[in-house]
XYZ file of C-alpha atoms in Angstrom:
727
model
C 72.026 115.439 116.944
C 73.506 118.318 116.200
C 72.200 121.440 114.944
C 73.729 120.731 111.989
C 72.206 117.530 111.177
C 69.098 117.425 109.509
C 66.403 115.100 111.204
C 65.724 112.226 108.967
C 62.180 113.152 109.787
C 62.555 116.401 107.705
C 62.832 114.531 104.463
C 59.985 113.931 102.200
C 58.674 110.462 103.059
C 57.191 110.028 99.962
C 56.665 110.537 96.376
C 52.315 111.380 95.909
C 52.135 111.174 92.711
C 53.253 108.240 90.909
C 53.784 109.960 87.814
C 56.372 111.826 89.315
C 58.543 108.967 90.244
C 61.914 108.414 87.842
C 62.109 105.789 85.703
C 65.209 103.980 87.639
C 63.047 103.887 90.599
C 59.970 102.289 88.848
C 62.711 99.468 87.867
C 63.901 98.677 91.092
C 60.459 98.918 92.331
C 59.667 96.084 90.168
C 62.345 93.750 90.483
C 61.301 94.655 94.451
C 57.979 93.306 93.438
C 58.094 90.463 95.888
C 58.294 92.306 98.785
C 54.998 92.533 100.909
C 53.235 96.178 100.475
C 54.276 97.952 103.800
C 58.304 96.596 102.937
C 57.919 98.304 99.571
C 56.743 101.243 101.463
C 59.736 101.183 103.189
C 62.102 100.853 100.132
C 59.903 104.585 99.027
C 60.901 106.015 102.064
C 64.360 105.122 102.373
C 65.203 106.229 98.479
C 63.182 109.578 99.136
C 65.949 110.077 102.481
C 68.734 109.008 100.265
C 67.650 111.294 97.232
C 67.595 114.300 99.227
C 70.416 113.360 101.378
C 72.435 113.340 98.263
C 70.546 115.733 96.299
C 73.355 117.897 94.129
C 75.541 114.776 94.022
C 76.365 113.723 90.910
C 78.169 111.013 89.499
C 81.422 111.383 86.859
C 78.901 110.676 83.961
C 76.520 113.213 85.083
C 73.860 111.440 86.380
C 72.216 112.440 89.822
C 74.359 110.428 92.365
C 71.343 108.519 93.470
C 70.941 107.012 90.740
C 74.040 104.373 91.987
C 72.729 103.400 94.993
C 69.009 102.475 93.661
C 70.769 100.512 90.897
C 72.678 98.727 93.679
C 69.768 97.948 95.656
C 68.124 96.603 92.191
C 71.015 94.295 91.626
C 70.020 92.771 95.170
C 66.578 92.573 94.592
C 67.065 90.473 91.193
C 68.332 88.604 93.366
C 65.383 88.398 95.915
C 67.379 89.468 98.971
C 65.331 90.997 101.962
C 63.909 94.419 102.709
C 66.779 95.449 105.170
C 69.910 94.708 102.788
C 67.759 96.687 100.259
C 67.363 99.742 102.475
C 71.095 99.473 103.616
C 71.938 99.311 99.510
C 69.756 102.713 99.061
C 71.529 104.077 101.935
C 75.557 102.877 101.735
C 76.990 106.188 100.773
C 74.660 108.344 102.982
C 77.441 107.834 106.896
C 80.329 108.810 104.416
C 78.808 111.654 101.760
C 75.918 113.257 103.451
C 75.518 114.927 107.003
C 73.293 111.328 107.784
C 74.728 109.578 110.891
C 74.465 106.249 111.854
C 72.250 106.973 114.841
C 69.998 108.557 112.667
C 69.358 105.626 110.372
C 69.044 103.650 113.465
C 66.189 105.347 114.422
C 64.431 105.318 111.483
C 65.526 102.091 109.918
C 66.600 99.945 112.504
C 69.866 98.720 114.051
C 70.310 95.976 111.630
C 70.196 98.584 108.603
C 72.437 100.840 110.403
C 75.096 98.400 111.095
C 75.136 96.816 107.634
C 75.276 100.701 106.196
C 78.413 101.291 108.767
C 80.107 98.128 107.607
C 79.730 98.781 104.199
C 80.551 102.696 104.130
C 84.078 103.317 102.718
C 86.934 103.500 105.053
C 88.080 107.252 106.389
C 90.890 108.214 104.156
C 94.024 107.362 106.139
C 97.480 107.800 105.226
C 98.947 104.527 103.552
C 102.342 104.896 101.767
C 100.588 103.403 98.798
C 97.432 102.514 96.604
C 98.058 99.336 97.302
C 98.642 98.725 101.311
C 95.258 100.848 101.047
C 93.176 98.985 98.973
C 94.555 95.931 101.325
C 93.569 97.488 104.547
C 90.303 98.183 103.035
C 89.857 94.363 101.678
C 90.933 93.643 105.427
C 88.016 95.419 106.854
C 85.621 94.166 104.335
C 86.047 91.163 105.981
C 85.868 92.008 108.860
C 82.622 93.729 108.266
C 81.419 89.904 106.861
C 81.978 88.590 109.391
C 79.438 90.227 111.277
C 76.823 89.747 108.714
C 77.734 88.538 105.526
C 74.934 90.958 103.467
C 77.388 93.189 104.090
C 79.466 91.484 101.133
C 76.397 91.178 99.090
C 75.883 94.926 99.171
C 79.382 95.502 98.367
C 79.504 92.861 95.031
C 76.206 94.872 93.671
C 77.958 98.094 94.553
C 81.270 97.067 92.332
C 78.948 95.158 89.755
C 77.085 98.389 88.679
C 80.546 100.336 88.603
C 81.923 98.197 86.765
C 78.689 98.590 84.375
C 79.138 102.174 84.274
C 82.800 101.940 84.210
C 83.051 103.976 80.857
C 83.125 107.265 82.959
C 85.977 106.543 84.494
C 89.673 107.566 83.358
C 92.095 104.821 81.544
C 94.331 104.462 84.270
C 91.062 104.503 86.676
C 89.698 101.647 84.567
C 92.855 99.223 84.344
C 93.114 99.768 88.564
C 89.227 98.857 88.927
C 89.040 96.212 86.910
C 92.424 94.629 88.128
C 90.851 94.507 91.553
C 87.646 93.023 90.564
C 89.160 90.556 88.634
C 91.984 89.510 91.380
C 89.458 90.008 94.690
C 85.809 90.683 94.235
C 84.865 88.384 91.617
C 87.401 85.401 93.348
C 84.666 86.219 96.617
C 81.453 85.932 94.824
C 83.172 82.477 92.755
C 83.835 81.461 97.066
C 80.497 82.751 98.033
C 79.159 80.730 95.005
C 77.290 84.097 93.204
C 78.256 82.828 89.761
C 75.648 85.083 87.942
C 77.262 88.198 89.778
C 80.626 86.321 89.330
C 80.417 86.051 85.263
C 79.286 89.453 84.965
C 82.076 90.683 86.794
C 84.918 88.348 85.016
C 83.422 89.794 81.837
C 83.441 93.287 82.538
C 86.765 93.352 83.960
C 87.731 91.671 80.768
C 86.661 93.708 78.497
C 87.871 96.651 80.645
C 91.379 95.011 81.210
C 91.575 93.707 77.190
C 89.299 95.513 75.554
C 91.060 94.115 71.993
C 91.035 90.570 73.098
C 87.472 90.496 74.473
C 86.059 91.928 71.261
C 87.712 89.186 69.253
C 86.845 86.242 71.156
C 83.651 87.702 71.348
C 83.185 87.758 67.539
C 84.797 84.310 67.504
C 82.152 83.001 69.731
C 79.210 84.802 67.924
C 80.831 83.004 64.174
C 81.530 79.579 64.969
C 81.462 77.482 61.940
C 78.021 76.150 61.015
C 78.885 72.508 61.142
C 79.259 72.985 65.492
C 76.101 75.095 65.486
C 74.534 71.889 63.440
C 76.280 69.409 65.916
C 75.013 71.167 68.970
C 71.534 71.043 67.861
C 71.759 67.434 66.762
C 72.985 66.739 70.622
C 70.192 68.839 72.350
C 67.522 66.950 70.211
C 69.070 63.629 71.251
C 70.000 64.331 74.781
C 65.927 65.855 75.121
C 64.576 62.704 73.146
C 66.273 60.249 75.492
C 65.879 61.815 79.158
C 61.914 62.093 77.920
C 61.946 58.593 77.071
C 63.345 57.519 80.828
C 60.221 59.803 81.966
C 62.850 62.160 83.332
C 61.011 65.394 83.862
C 63.764 67.715 82.976
C 64.526 70.900 81.827
C 67.534 70.958 79.252
C 69.345 74.586 79.057
C 72.113 75.151 76.043
C 75.299 77.158 77.283
C 78.119 79.239 75.652
C 80.962 80.002 78.294
C 82.092 83.225 78.673
C 85.417 84.976 76.709
C 87.000 85.281 80.127
C 86.435 81.850 81.186
C 87.819 80.479 77.098
C 90.587 83.430 77.772
C 91.553 81.578 81.134
C 91.580 78.708 79.402
C 93.724 79.571 76.758
C 96.072 80.716 78.668
C 96.602 78.407 81.166
C 96.458 75.382 78.518
C 98.864 77.646 75.912
C 95.992 76.766 73.523
C 94.533 79.082 70.287
C 90.944 79.717 70.176
C 90.068 76.716 67.525
C 92.077 74.159 70.221
C 89.742 75.278 73.072
C 86.833 73.152 71.687
C 84.244 72.392 74.334
C 83.159 76.232 73.890
C 79.432 75.072 74.075
C 77.962 73.013 76.644
C 74.445 72.193 77.837
C 72.670 71.727 81.536
C 70.176 69.381 82.766
C 68.238 70.346 85.516
C 66.100 67.183 87.664
C 63.724 67.490 90.341
C 66.129 65.035 92.898
C 69.625 63.124 93.659
C 68.760 60.243 92.324
C 67.401 61.416 89.488
C 70.687 63.710 88.614
C 72.540 60.242 88.385
C 69.920 58.737 86.490
C 70.655 61.655 83.463
C 74.171 60.659 83.900
C 73.450 57.154 83.019
C 71.118 58.526 79.543
C 73.699 60.579 78.640
C 76.692 58.104 78.415
C 74.291 55.887 76.835
C 73.828 58.703 74.335
C 77.435 60.024 73.832
C 80.705 58.463 74.816
C 82.547 60.521 77.845
C 85.712 61.577 78.411
C 86.565 59.450 81.503
C 89.388 61.642 82.681
C 86.675 65.099 82.917
C 84.048 63.410 84.766
C 83.705 64.982 88.716
C 81.009 64.150 91.211
C 80.122 68.098 93.162
C 77.405 66.206 94.441
C 79.030 63.825 96.922
C 81.539 66.162 97.498
C 80.943 69.942 97.367
C 82.839 72.578 96.504
C 84.320 74.698 99.394
C 81.460 77.384 98.404
C 79.033 74.709 98.749
C 78.275 74.179 94.794
C 76.385 70.527 93.824
C 76.541 69.369 90.244
C 77.743 66.478 87.956
C 80.265 67.490 85.350
C 80.795 65.248 82.724
C 82.825 65.757 79.117
C 81.153 63.944 75.920
C 82.715 63.220 72.427
C 79.795 65.117 70.215
C 79.406 63.300 66.793
C 81.852 65.540 65.214
C 84.473 64.836 67.342
C 84.129 68.310 69.554
C 83.820 67.462 73.520
C 80.729 68.792 74.933
C 80.318 69.900 78.418
C 77.056 68.573 80.212
C 76.204 69.508 83.777
C 73.493 67.451 85.826
C 71.724 69.207 88.674
C 68.405 69.734 90.897
C 66.574 72.765 90.775
C 67.966 73.710 94.725
C 71.325 73.061 93.116
C 70.910 75.136 90.566
C 69.577 77.846 92.653
C 72.590 78.122 94.572
C 74.648 77.203 92.016
C 73.581 80.829 90.516
C 73.422 83.174 93.717
C 75.437 81.345 96.305
C 74.509 82.970 99.730
C 71.879 85.324 98.189
C 69.549 82.008 97.928
C 68.784 80.988 101.558
C 67.968 83.595 104.300
C 69.648 82.802 107.662
C 72.346 84.572 107.146
C 73.258 84.600 110.932
C 72.927 81.021 111.947
C 74.281 79.522 109.076
C 72.326 77.847 106.895
C 70.678 74.470 106.941
C 73.385 71.936 107.856
C 77.211 71.533 107.254
C 76.579 72.337 103.365
C 74.823 75.007 102.573
C 76.511 77.945 101.493
C 75.461 80.375 104.141
C 77.404 77.229 106.011
C 80.851 76.945 104.314
C 80.825 80.868 103.944
C 80.787 81.398 107.653
C 83.540 78.700 108.241
C 85.485 80.380 105.200
C 85.457 83.742 107.242
C 85.968 82.744 110.664
C 88.828 81.050 109.104
C 89.819 84.282 107.367
C 89.324 86.494 110.839
C 91.776 84.085 112.755
C 94.330 84.392 109.684
C 94.393 88.365 109.776
C 94.836 88.011 113.919
C 98.073 86.708 113.192
C 99.260 88.454 110.094
C 101.950 91.132 110.097
C 100.631 93.673 107.649
C 97.118 93.917 105.405
C 99.200 93.142 102.408
C 100.592 89.933 103.682
C 96.793 89.208 104.939
C 95.455 89.816 100.984
C 98.080 87.615 99.643
C 97.174 85.056 101.815
C 93.624 85.646 100.851
C 94.034 85.575 96.852
C 95.521 82.313 97.422
C 92.094 80.809 99.263
C 89.660 82.222 97.150
C 90.979 80.959 93.355
C 88.655 77.932 92.855
C 91.170 74.908 91.886
C 90.508 72.663 94.779
C 91.499 69.294 95.802
C 89.412 67.189 98.144
C 91.471 64.780 100.335
C 90.261 61.915 102.802
C 91.276 62.337 106.739
C 92.085 58.668 108.132
C 88.367 58.807 109.221
C 87.017 59.581 106.069
C 86.117 63.077 106.624
C 86.612 65.604 103.783
C 88.890 68.267 103.646
C 89.479 70.675 100.561
C 92.557 72.385 99.789
C 93.763 74.720 97.016
C 95.685 73.151 93.856
C 99.164 71.941 94.258
C 98.696 71.997 98.336
C 101.256 69.594 99.962
C 100.872 67.287 102.979
C 101.997 69.955 105.026
C 98.793 71.765 104.157
C 96.749 69.239 104.497
C 98.099 69.190 108.486
C 97.515 72.573 109.021
C 94.267 72.162 107.550
C 93.783 69.712 110.290
C 94.464 71.849 113.319
C 96.989 74.347 113.606
C 98.900 72.115 116.388
C 99.205 69.393 113.673
C 100.927 71.559 111.498
C 103.657 72.900 113.909
C 104.312 69.122 114.800
C 104.463 67.379 111.684
C 107.396 65.449 110.094
C 105.822 62.816 107.717
C 102.757 61.758 106.073
C 100.929 58.612 104.772
C 99.614 59.392 102.009
C 97.319 56.140 100.693
C 99.445 54.354 103.447
C 102.611 55.385 101.788
C 105.359 56.966 103.589
C 105.925 60.564 102.261
C 108.090 64.100 102.767
C 105.553 66.656 104.187
C 106.630 68.645 100.314
C 104.405 66.216 98.668
C 101.724 67.470 96.727
C 98.474 65.968 96.918
C 95.840 64.756 94.380
C 91.783 64.252 95.370
C 90.769 61.161 96.110
C 93.812 60.567 98.503
C 94.028 59.582 102.059
C 96.244 61.436 104.011
C 97.603 60.896 107.831
C 99.986 63.567 109.399
C 102.817 61.780 111.777
C 103.492 64.297 114.318
C 106.439 64.413 116.903
C 106.118 66.777 120.591
C 109.676 68.207 119.417
C 109.023 69.117 116.132
C 108.706 72.992 115.077
C 108.040 74.779 111.682
C 111.139 75.324 109.964
C 111.451 78.596 107.295
C 111.857 76.443 104.223
C 107.846 75.362 104.764
C 107.368 78.765 103.366
C 109.159 77.525 100.321
C 106.238 75.045 99.244
C 103.222 75.214 101.676
C 100.032 76.915 99.322
C 97.567 77.818 101.827
C 96.825 81.038 103.417
C 96.408 79.377 106.566
C 99.672 77.010 106.634
C 101.789 80.616 105.989
C 100.259 82.444 108.837
C 100.497 79.694 110.844
C 103.938 78.910 110.121
C 105.168 82.548 110.164
C 103.702 82.978 113.164
C 105.262 80.525 114.900
C 108.502 81.048 113.552
C 108.235 84.698 114.919
C 107.714 83.052 118.340
C 110.398 80.906 118.194
C 112.890 83.460 117.169
C 111.650 85.697 120.317
C 112.029 83.346 122.892
C 115.305 82.484 121.331
C 116.038 86.405 121.500
C 114.583 86.496 124.966
C 116.566 83.590 126.245
C 120.029 85.113 124.697
C 119.383 88.293 125.427
C 118.731 87.558 129.112
C 122.274 85.559 129.267
C 123.934 89.077 128.210
C 122.425 91.505 129.911
C 123.485 88.659 133.305
C 126.519 88.419 132.382
C 126.955 92.837 131.814
C 125.654 93.208 135.312
C 127.723 90.180 137.068
C 130.601 92.430 135.594
C 129.056 95.532 138.034
C 128.582 92.855 140.829
C 125.144 93.083 140.557
C 122.319 90.946 138.956
C 118.696 91.724 137.148
C 117.331 89.717 140.445
C 118.688 92.616 142.775
C 117.634 95.233 140.278
C 114.861 97.023 142.319
C 111.406 96.176 140.481
C 110.252 100.325 140.374
C 113.593 100.893 138.785
C 113.316 98.214 135.990
C 109.794 99.528 135.583
C 110.889 102.904 134.857
C 113.283 102.330 132.980
C 110.893 99.901 130.493
C 108.772 102.945 130.503
C 111.246 105.547 129.611
C 112.813 103.079 127.018
C 109.322 102.056 125.668
C 109.259 98.756 126.208
C 106.100 97.116 127.273
C 107.388 93.979 128.938
C 111.177 93.059 130.030
C 111.073 90.642 127.028
C 111.068 93.134 124.421
C 113.862 94.760 125.626
C 115.996 91.344 126.183
C 114.758 90.719 122.490
C 116.147 94.085 121.537
C 119.394 93.331 123.231
C 119.710 90.200 121.179
C 118.900 91.485 118.227
C 121.872 94.191 118.509
C 119.214 97.362 118.997
C 120.315 97.667 122.320
C 123.694 97.338 123.896
C 123.942 94.991 127.139
C 126.740 96.891 128.830
C 124.998 100.054 128.538
C 121.786 98.903 129.818
C 123.512 96.917 132.395
C 125.084 100.355 133.539
C 121.447 102.062 133.669
C 119.925 99.695 135.923
C 122.578 98.866 138.658
C 124.191 103.017 139.065
C 121.404 103.306 141.405
C 121.579 100.928 143.945
C 121.712 101.603 147.344
C 124.481 101.858 149.677
C 126.474 99.601 146.873
C 129.276 100.976 145.193
C 129.443 101.034 141.097
C 131.189 98.016 139.954
C 133.505 98.525 137.759
C 132.680 99.363 134.143
C 133.258 96.733 131.305
C 136.171 98.159 128.843
C 136.533 95.054 127.236
C 134.724 91.369 127.580
C 137.031 88.685 128.294
C 136.241 86.399 126.020
C 137.820 83.250 127.811
C 135.364 84.012 130.718
C 131.600 83.846 131.295
C 131.020 82.202 127.287
C 127.647 82.182 126.462
C 126.794 78.855 124.887
C 125.465 78.585 121.843
C 123.446 75.098 119.944
C 122.931 76.871 116.874
C 119.376 76.408 116.591
C 119.161 80.345 117.462
C 118.830 81.065 113.819
C 116.808 84.068 114.927
C 119.215 86.330 116.410
C 122.284 84.599 115.547
C 123.954 84.088 112.348
C 127.598 82.994 110.767
C 129.681 84.874 109.271
C 129.941 84.157 105.230
C 133.766 85.603 105.333
C 134.892 82.169 107.477
C 132.118 79.692 108.192
C 132.145 78.820 111.779
C 131.311 75.352 112.809
C 131.004 73.805 116.054
C 134.508 72.557 117.313
C 136.131 75.734 115.992
C 137.345 78.398 118.535
C 134.828 81.588 118.214
C 133.839 85.036 119.100
C 130.483 87.438 118.815
C 130.663 90.270 117.366
C 127.188 92.550 118.198
C 125.605 93.752 115.664
C 122.642 96.153 115.332
C 119.117 94.448 113.572
C 121.587 91.394 113.388
C 121.693 90.150 116.323
C 125.421 87.986 117.214
C 127.203 87.777 114.021
C 129.597 84.525 115.002
C 133.217 84.718 113.538
C 135.964 81.928 113.779
C 138.679 83.584 115.853
C 141.165 82.749 113.126
C 138.957 84.733 110.745
C 141.332 87.977 109.616
C 137.940 90.159 109.899
C 138.483 89.919 113.807
C 141.014 92.531 113.931
C 138.807 95.128 112.686
C 136.325 94.120 115.309
C 138.796 94.249 117.888
C 138.476 98.575 117.419
C 135.068 98.185 118.465
C 135.262 96.031 122.399
C 132.071 97.172 123.690
C 130.320 94.862 121.038
C 132.717 91.408 121.358
C 130.349 89.180 122.678
C 132.417 86.119 124.782
C 130.646 82.794 123.204
C 131.292 79.429 122.415
C 129.540 75.740 121.408
C 127.361 74.111 123.766
C 127.605 70.525 124.369
C 124.521 69.677 122.209
C 124.664 71.231 118.664
C 121.978 70.894 116.570
C 121.778 71.351 112.791
C 123.606 71.884 109.483
C 126.378 74.468 109.232
C 127.905 76.161 105.958
C 131.721 74.878 104.859
C 133.472 75.891 102.284
C 136.561 73.451 100.488
C 138.939 74.736 98.175
C 139.713 71.283 95.732
C 142.678 70.838 93.601
C 142.026 68.340 90.727
C 143.285 67.002 87.517
C 141.542 68.758 84.686
C 139.851 65.448 83.017
C 136.051 64.574 82.072
C 134.485 62.630 85.220
C 136.681 64.474 88.013
C 133.873 66.758 89.169
C 131.637 63.895 89.373
C 133.770 61.713 91.292
C 134.583 64.674 93.679
C 130.645 65.239 94.300
C 130.140 61.590 94.813
C 132.330 61.248 97.345
C 131.304 64.514 99.123
C 127.665 62.722 99.107
C 128.456 59.456 100.487
C 130.363 61.488 103.571
C 126.535 62.405 104.184
C 127.189 65.932 102.960
C 125.207 67.905 100.925
C 126.658 70.281 98.476
C 125.176 73.687 97.849
C 127.031 75.014 95.021
C 130.282 74.806 93.243
C 131.977 77.342 91.162
C 135.909 76.980 89.760
C 138.096 79.278 90.727
C 141.016 79.070 88.087
C 140.664 76.178 85.084
C 143.521 75.439 82.818
C 144.223 72.305 80.572
C 145.556 70.337 83.667
C 144.417 71.564 86.877
C 141.301 72.630 88.033
C 140.224 74.514 91.346
C 136.931 74.410 92.291
C 135.591 75.728 95.538
C 132.574 73.579 96.908
C 130.126 75.008 99.417
C 128.914 71.896 101.331
C 127.127 71.279 104.553
C 128.361 69.686 107.676
C 127.693 69.140 111.189
C 130.542 69.855 112.776
C 134.421 70.119 112.366
C 134.496 66.136 112.573
C 132.393 65.884 109.692
C 133.722 68.326 107.461
C 137.211 66.076 108.541
C 135.374 63.135 107.483
C 134.656 64.495 103.670
C 138.126 65.977 103.237
C 139.434 62.303 104.118
C 137.623 61.149 101.731
C 138.004 63.594 99.148
C 141.432 63.251 99.505
C 141.633 59.511 98.638
C 140.625 60.473 95.039
C 143.195 59.672 92.252
C 142.001 62.953 90.239
C 142.118 65.338 93.483
C 145.625 66.997 93.825
C 144.852 68.870 97.409
C 141.783 69.998 99.513
C 141.781 72.813 102.286
C 138.697 74.587 104.318
C 138.468 77.779 103.053
């Protein structure tokens, strides 16, 4: 500890006169009264140290700064958290904003408290391109801290909740930014961790700050519901209480009103007005045991007719955050649907407090369905995901997909249950089973019926994935997967495949350039190669080879640098102009990451081709008869002699100029002929058109020149076609 740092022992240990205690400390200590006296003394000490450390600091509202961390600790005390969490909450801003150090906190309150404070401490002011990226990076690091100890996120959520309660002191711009972040990130995290009380307040405060007028209107409409609706609720409550008592079910019956935010989101999602959102009110029945839950369900269904499509059993299949309850919607006496939730006392506690309802933070709770266990599994998957994503923003987008609670519940062939985000496809399911299953997926069986991977899934379906060892992810997969894990895994695998293609192609290009200098990569001394890689800032040879393929390094220049000092060997001849007929690099068409096909001439397998080396794009392939080739002759060092391999794969773009009689149905006949030739049409456009003749450009996909010739033959046979020509 440096002389400038005050020792923690120099701070006052306690306030001797109870009358001197500020009101905010009294309120906090009342909330923490469940703790033993010795632990409450530690809280008093933490407050005294925090108050001294933050002395002179104020919030934007003008209050002493220490009132904020104590209010955060009170939020957690109301949830019944342990003493270490409460101490860390009181001191959560001290490392960043005061002279106190992590080491000092560890000495005074133990390593756990110091680690929690360190995990919650705001990040150093790093240089980011914009505020959005800064927020994403903060979020990424927050999740990594959560992986070490879940209590970090509890403190962070309580911190955000108190900031939202005191948002009025902020500027209008800051209020909007903080409210949006709360609704998009923090409230969904609270929901994902099962902390519904905190989630509901965060949503309500965020909605009020973001749309004050809309919030006020909906809140007023809830308060002034028609008398007939209120009377019906009283009648339903009396009926349910009477019937449950007759069945000798010990229960608590609680009437509840939906929040303005949940009503607003339903109005937006279903495009309804307030009067059309009927199920504003509902009831919760809390009973002793799981069998009592199903008994109570039978009672309420006997009292009022249920809406069949609205029944959900979250006891048999819990939500991803551990939430368990029976949900049903009844026809009320005045035609208004009334939602009823049925659960046990323990389920009710977990539903309201989530991971805060149990104490085994380090070891994942009690059994696979506990809130802790599920939270740990979720965070472990996030940690795996963040290692694979390219940027913080990409990671944040993936996590936001997983945060929103609409889920489908699916069965594996062995009967295990997987929960996935709404609109998930069979491919999302494959990646949820295992990354390797997703990477090798080719199709799926849903309820024993063969379906493509893009098929959307519905709750209750049994899904089996069909794989093939030779299968690899396709870029098109990114267009229809919805889960963060699938998106991250596909991107990572595509980058890996592109990198491998680039390394192989770069190797062939460098070998060819070295052969022209009468040497080879194997004959270049290892020390010289290492020196060149070090001077050029390449960590490995593979990185250099990939850069050559991508056009960022010219193979001729690299070859000259590697070959120029071969001892006792005359320098080979420089490559003034590659001879396109010799030593061609053969391509299969699958090297899409580093080879692209020019739109000006659309080369196909079977065409005579040449390659042009373009920085950042790799090799752009042109037909030899392309009009643009003449311009490329001016840069012979960028020419690459290439040809088609014997095995060519994939579909290639081609364009046809088709002249037809301008009569009804002509376009349909041409399209049908192209389809009969097993070719896909990407686009059709009219080039010329008058009363007698129409000239159209068809952009199609074919396998090679033979396939294109077959398409052209089938089109020429049509009576309406006057001419067909490849463009």
